[in-house]
CSV table of C-alpha atoms in Angstrom, one decimal:
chain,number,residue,atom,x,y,z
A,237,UNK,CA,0.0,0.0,0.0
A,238,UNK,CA,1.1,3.6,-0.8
A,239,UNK,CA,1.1,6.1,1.9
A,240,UNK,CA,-1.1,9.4,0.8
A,241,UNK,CA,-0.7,12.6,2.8
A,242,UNK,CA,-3.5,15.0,2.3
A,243,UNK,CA,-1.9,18.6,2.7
A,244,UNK,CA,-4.0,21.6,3.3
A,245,UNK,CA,-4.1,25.2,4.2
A,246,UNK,CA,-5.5,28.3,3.2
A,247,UNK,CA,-4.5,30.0,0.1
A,248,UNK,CA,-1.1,31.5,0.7
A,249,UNK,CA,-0.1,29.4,3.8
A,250,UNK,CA,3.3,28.3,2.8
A,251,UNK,CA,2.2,24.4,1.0
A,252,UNK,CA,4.5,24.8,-2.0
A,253,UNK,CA,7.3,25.5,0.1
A,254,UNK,CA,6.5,22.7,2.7
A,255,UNK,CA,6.2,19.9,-0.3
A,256,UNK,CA,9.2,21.9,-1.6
A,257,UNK,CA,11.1,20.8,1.7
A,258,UNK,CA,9.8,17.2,1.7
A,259,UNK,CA,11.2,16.4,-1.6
A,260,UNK,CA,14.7,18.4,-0.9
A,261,UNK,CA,14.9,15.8,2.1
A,262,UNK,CA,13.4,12.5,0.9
A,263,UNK,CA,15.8,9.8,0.4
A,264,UNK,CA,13.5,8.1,-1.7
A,265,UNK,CA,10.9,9.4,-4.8
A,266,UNK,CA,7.9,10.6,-3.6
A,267,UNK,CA,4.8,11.8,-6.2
A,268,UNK,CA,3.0,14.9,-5.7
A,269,UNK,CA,-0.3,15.7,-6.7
A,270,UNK,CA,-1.6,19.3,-7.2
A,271,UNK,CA,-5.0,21.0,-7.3
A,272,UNK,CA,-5.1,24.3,-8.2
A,273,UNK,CA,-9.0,26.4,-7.5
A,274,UNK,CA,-8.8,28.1,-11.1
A,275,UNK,CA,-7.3,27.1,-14.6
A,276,UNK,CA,-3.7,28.6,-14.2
A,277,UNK,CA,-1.6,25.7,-12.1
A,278,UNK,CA,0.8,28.1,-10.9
A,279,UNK,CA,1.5,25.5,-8.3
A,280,UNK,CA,2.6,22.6,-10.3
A,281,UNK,CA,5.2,24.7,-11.5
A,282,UNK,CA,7.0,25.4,-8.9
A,283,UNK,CA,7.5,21.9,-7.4
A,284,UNK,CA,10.5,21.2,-7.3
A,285,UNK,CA,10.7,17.5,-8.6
A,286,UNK,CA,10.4,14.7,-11.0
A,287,UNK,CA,8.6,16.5,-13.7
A,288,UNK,CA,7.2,12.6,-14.0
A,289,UNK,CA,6.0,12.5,-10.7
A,290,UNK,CA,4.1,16.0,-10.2
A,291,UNK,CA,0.8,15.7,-11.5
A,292,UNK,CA,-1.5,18.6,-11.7
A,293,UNK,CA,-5.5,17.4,-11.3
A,294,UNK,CA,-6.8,19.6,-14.2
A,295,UNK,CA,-10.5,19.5,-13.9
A,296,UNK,CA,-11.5,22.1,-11.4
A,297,UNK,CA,-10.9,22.4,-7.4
A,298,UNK,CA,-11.4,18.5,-6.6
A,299,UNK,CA,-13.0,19.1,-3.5
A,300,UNK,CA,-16.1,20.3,-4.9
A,301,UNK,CA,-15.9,18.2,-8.5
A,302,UNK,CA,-14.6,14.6,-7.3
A,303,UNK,CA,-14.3,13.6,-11.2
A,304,UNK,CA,-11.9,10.5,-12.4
A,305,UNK,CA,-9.0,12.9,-12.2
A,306,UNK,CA,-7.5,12.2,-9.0
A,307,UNK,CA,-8.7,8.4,-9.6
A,308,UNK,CA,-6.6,8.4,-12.8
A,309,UNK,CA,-3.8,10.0,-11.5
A,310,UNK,CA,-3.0,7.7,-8.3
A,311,UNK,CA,-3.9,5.0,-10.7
A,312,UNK,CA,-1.0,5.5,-13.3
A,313,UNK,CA,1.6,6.2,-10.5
A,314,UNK,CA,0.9,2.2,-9.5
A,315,UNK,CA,3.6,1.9,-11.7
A,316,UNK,CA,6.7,4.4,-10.7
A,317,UNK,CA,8.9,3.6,-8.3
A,318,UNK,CA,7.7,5.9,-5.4
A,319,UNK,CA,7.2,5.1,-1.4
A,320,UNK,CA,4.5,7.8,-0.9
A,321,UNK,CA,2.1,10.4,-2.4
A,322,UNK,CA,1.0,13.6,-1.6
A,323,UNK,CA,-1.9,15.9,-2.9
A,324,UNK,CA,-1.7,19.8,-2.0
A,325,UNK,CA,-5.2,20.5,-1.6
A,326,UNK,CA,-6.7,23.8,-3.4
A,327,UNK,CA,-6.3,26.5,-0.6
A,328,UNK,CA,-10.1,27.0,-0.5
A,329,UNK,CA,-11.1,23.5,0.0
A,330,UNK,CA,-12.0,21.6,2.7
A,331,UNK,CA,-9.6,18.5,2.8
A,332,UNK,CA,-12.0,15.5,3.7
A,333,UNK,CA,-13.4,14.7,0.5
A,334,UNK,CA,-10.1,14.2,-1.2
A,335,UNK,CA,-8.6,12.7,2.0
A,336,UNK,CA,-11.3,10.1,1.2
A,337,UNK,CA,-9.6,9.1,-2.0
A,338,UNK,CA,-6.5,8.1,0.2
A,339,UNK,CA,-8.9,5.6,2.0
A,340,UNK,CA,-10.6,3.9,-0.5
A,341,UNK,CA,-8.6,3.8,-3.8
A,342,UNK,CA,-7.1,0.5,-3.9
A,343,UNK,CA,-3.3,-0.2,-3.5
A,344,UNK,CA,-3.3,3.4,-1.5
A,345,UNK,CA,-3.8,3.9,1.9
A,346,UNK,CA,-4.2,7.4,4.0
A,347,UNK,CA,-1.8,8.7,6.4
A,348,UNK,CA,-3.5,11.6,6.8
A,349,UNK,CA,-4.3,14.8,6.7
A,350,UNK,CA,-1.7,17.7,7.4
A,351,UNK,CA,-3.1,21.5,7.6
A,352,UNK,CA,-0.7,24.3,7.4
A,353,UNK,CA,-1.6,27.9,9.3
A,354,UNK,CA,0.0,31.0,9.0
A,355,UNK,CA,0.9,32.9,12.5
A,356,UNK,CA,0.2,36.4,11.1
A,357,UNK,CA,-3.0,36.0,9.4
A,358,UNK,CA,-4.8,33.0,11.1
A,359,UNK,CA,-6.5,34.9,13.8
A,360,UNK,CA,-8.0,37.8,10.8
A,361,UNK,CA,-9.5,34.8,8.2
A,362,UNK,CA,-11.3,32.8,11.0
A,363,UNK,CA,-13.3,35.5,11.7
A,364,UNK,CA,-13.9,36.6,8.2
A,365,UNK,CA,-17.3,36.1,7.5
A,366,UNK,CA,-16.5,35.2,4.0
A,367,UNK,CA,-13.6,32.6,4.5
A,368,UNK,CA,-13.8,31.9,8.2
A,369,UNK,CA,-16.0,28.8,7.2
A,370,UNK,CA,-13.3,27.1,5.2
A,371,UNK,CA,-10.2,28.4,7.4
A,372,UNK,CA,-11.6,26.5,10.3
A,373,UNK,CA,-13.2,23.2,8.5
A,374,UNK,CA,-9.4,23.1,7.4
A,375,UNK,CA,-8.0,23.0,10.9
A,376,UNK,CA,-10.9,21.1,12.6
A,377,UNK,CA,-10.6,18.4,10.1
A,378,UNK,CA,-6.7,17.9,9.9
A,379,UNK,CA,-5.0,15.3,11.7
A,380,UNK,CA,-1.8,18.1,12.8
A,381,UNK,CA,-1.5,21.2,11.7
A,382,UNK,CA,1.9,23.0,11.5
A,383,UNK,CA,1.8,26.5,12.5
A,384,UNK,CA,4.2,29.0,10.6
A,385,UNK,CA,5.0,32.4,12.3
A,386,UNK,CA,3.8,31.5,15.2
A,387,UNK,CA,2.6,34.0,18.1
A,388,UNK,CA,1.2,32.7,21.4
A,389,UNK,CA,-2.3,34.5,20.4
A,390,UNK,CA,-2.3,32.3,16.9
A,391,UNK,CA,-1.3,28.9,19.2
A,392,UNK,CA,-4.5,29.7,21.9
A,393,UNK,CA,-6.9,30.3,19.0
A,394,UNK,CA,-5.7,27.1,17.1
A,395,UNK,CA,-6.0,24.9,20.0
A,396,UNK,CA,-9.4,25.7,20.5
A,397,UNK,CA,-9.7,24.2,17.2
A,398,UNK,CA,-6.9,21.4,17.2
A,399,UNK,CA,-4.8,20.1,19.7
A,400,UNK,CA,-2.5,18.4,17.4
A,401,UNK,CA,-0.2,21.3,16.3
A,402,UNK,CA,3.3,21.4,16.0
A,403,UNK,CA,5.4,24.9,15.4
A,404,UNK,CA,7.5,25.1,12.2
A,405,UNK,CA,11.1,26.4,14.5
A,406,UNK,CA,10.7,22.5,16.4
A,407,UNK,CA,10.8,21.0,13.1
A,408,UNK,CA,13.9,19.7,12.8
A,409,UNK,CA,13.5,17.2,10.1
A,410,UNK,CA,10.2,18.0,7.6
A,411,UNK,CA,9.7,14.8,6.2
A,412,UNK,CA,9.4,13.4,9.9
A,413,UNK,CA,6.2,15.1,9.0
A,414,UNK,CA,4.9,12.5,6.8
A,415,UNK,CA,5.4,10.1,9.3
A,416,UNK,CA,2.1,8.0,10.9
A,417,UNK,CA,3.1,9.2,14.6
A,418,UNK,CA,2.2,12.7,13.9
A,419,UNK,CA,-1.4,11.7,13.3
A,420,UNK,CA,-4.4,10.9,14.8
A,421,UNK,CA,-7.2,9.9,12.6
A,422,UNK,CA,-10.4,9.9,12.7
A,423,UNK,CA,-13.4,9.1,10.8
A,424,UNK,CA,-13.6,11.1,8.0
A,425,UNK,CA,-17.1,11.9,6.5
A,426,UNK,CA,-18.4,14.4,3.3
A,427,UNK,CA,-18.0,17.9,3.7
A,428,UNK,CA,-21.3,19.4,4.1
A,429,UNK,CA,-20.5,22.7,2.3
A,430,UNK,CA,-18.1,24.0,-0.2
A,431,UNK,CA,-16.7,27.4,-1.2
A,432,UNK,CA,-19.4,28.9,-3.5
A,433,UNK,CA,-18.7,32.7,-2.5
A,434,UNK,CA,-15.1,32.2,-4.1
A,435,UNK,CA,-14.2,32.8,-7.8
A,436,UNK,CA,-10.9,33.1,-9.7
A,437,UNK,CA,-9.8,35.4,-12.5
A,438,UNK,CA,-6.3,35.0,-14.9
A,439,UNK,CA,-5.2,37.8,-16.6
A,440,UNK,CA,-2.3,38.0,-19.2
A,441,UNK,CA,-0.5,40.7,-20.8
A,442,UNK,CA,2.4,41.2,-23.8
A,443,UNK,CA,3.2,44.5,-22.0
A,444,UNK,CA,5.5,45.1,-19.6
A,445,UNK,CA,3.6,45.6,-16.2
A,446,UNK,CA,4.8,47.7,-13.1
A,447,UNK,CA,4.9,46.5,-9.7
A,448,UNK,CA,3.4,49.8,-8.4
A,449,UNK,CA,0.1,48.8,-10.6
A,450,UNK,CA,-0.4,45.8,-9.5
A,451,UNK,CA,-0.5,46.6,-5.6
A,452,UNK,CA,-2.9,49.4,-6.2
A,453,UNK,CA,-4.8,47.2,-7.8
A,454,UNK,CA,-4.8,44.9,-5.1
A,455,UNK,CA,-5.4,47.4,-2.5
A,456,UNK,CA,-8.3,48.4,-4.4
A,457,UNK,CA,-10.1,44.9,-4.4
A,458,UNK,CA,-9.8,44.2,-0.8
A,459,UNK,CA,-11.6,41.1,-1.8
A,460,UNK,CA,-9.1,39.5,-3.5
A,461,UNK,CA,-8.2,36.2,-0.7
A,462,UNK,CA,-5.3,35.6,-3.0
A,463,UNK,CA,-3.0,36.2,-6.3
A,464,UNK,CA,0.0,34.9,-7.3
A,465,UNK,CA,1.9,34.2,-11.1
A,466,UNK,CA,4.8,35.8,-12.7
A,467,UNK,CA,5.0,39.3,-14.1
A,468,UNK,CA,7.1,40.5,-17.0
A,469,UNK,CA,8.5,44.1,-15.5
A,470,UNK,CA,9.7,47.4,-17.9
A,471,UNK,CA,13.4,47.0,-17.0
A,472,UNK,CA,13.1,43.3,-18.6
A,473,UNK,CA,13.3,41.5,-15.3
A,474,UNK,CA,10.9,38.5,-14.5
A,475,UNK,CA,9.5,38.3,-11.3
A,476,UNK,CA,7.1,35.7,-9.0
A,477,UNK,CA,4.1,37.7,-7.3
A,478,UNK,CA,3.1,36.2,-4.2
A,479,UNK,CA,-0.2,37.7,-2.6
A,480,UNK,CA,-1.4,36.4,0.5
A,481,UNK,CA,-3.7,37.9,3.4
A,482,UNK,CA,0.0,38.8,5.0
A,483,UNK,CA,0.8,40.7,2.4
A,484,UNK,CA,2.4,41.4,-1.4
A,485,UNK,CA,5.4,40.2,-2.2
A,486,UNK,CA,7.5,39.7,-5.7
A,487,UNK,CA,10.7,37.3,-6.3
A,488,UNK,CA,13.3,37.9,-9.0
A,489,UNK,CA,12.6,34.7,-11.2
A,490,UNK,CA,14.5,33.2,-14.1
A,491,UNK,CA,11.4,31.8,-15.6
A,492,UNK,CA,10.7,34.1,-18.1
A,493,UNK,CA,7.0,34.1,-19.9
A,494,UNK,CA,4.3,36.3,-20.6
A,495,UNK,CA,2.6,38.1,-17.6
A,496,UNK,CA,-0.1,35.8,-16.2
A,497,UNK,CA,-1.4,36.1,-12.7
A,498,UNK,CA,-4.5,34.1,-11.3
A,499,UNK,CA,-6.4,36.3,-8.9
A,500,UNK,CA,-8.8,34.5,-6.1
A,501,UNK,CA,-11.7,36.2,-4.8
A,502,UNK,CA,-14.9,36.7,-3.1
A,503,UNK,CA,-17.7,38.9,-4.5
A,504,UNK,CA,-16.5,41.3,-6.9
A,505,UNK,CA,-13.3,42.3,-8.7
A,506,UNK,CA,-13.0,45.7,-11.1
A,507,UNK,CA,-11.7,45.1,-13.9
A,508,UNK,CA,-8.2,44.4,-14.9
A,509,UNK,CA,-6.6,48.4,-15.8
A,510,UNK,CA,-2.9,47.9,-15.8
């Protein structure tokens, strides 16, 4: 049987980077398989691994749509020479739906589900009225969480939620995280409700595109949860735009493409003026 970890987390809590570090420190090939809410993967693209063994599930958020894609998928990696699989869950699902795929599909078997939570904005999104629902299904219905930027306020209102947490500076060895003593399962039913409020919007550009532009258009949609792609520049640099509730932030990057940048949302956006 395959081990399958489930990882979750709101959009912008730091999964790329965790499955990043899992696959830096593996001594053996592990698959990942990544579900992106919208049609621009950005994801996908930055796992850094066996371009044969990252697998992006293609046919809408999976926690809502359970289609044959994630079937399919964990059914041709039957075949590879992996010892474990993990799915990054969209970061506006809740996890238990595709967790169940790790408990019935045969030759794999779950290990569980692992929730990520960022410190700085944890507190804010659960009492959102738009996201709070889906910040905290995520955490109630993980079997650890692991808290990034931690503050004792963010601990208190996690435990309240889930006793199983562990803090990203006692993590000494990440893919210890993968490991069945960090969990505690339980039974794992259907989620009762999904993210209808949220929506997703790509837009692309030829044209050079300044940072400035971008954050003022971001600081006019307040209701944009999340946005993230890579943006050609005027001085003919490339750069990685990562927006999370936390805040804006852009990477020099040597992948060098068109503008395109998914934006994630609730209600309304304006439209695109850059």
């Amino acid at each position: 049987m395959i081990p399958v970890t489930v990882v979750a987390g709101y959009l912008g809590s730091g999964k790329t980077t965790l499955i990043n570090k899992f696959l830096k420190e593996a001594e053996s090939p592990i698959a990942v398989l990544v579900n992106d809410f919208g049609e621009l993967n950005i994801d996908a693209e930055l796992i850094d691994n066996q371009e044969s063994l990252t697998l992006s599930l293609t046919n809408g958020c999976v926690c809502c749509k359970l289609s044959d894609d994630i079937g399919v998928s964990l059914e041709s990696l039957k075949g590879k020479d992996i010892t474990a699989v993990i799915i990054e869950a969209s970061g506006i699902s809740l996890p238990i739906n595709i967790a169940n795929y790790g408990l019935s599909w045969p030759g794999f078997s779950l290990k569980g589900i692992l929730a990520l939570a960022d410190g700085q904005s944890i507190g804010s999104l659960l009492e959102d009225k738009f996201v709070g629902y889906t910040v905290k299904g995520q955490i109630e219905q993980a079997d650890a969480i692991l808290l990034n930027r931690s503050s004792g306020l963010s601990l208190e209102v996690l435990k309240g939620l889930n006793e199983n947490i562990f803090l990203e500076e006692e993590v000494s060895n990440y893919t210890d995280l993968l490991s069945a003593k960090y969990y505690a399962n339980h039974f794992i039913g259907d989620s009762p409700k999904e993210h209808a409020s949220f929506q997703s919007s790509i837009f692309t550009s030829n044209k050079p595109i300044k940072r400035d532009d971008i954050k003022k258009y971001i600081l006019l949609n307040p209701n944009i949860q999340r946005a993230k792609g890579w943006v050609c520049e005027e001085n003919g640099l490339y750069s990685l735009l990562q927006m999370t509730p936390s805040g804006c932030n852009f990477s020099p990057s040597s992948f060098k493409s068109q503008t395109r940048i998914v934006f994630i949302y609730t209600g309304k956006l304006s439209p695109f003026e850059f």
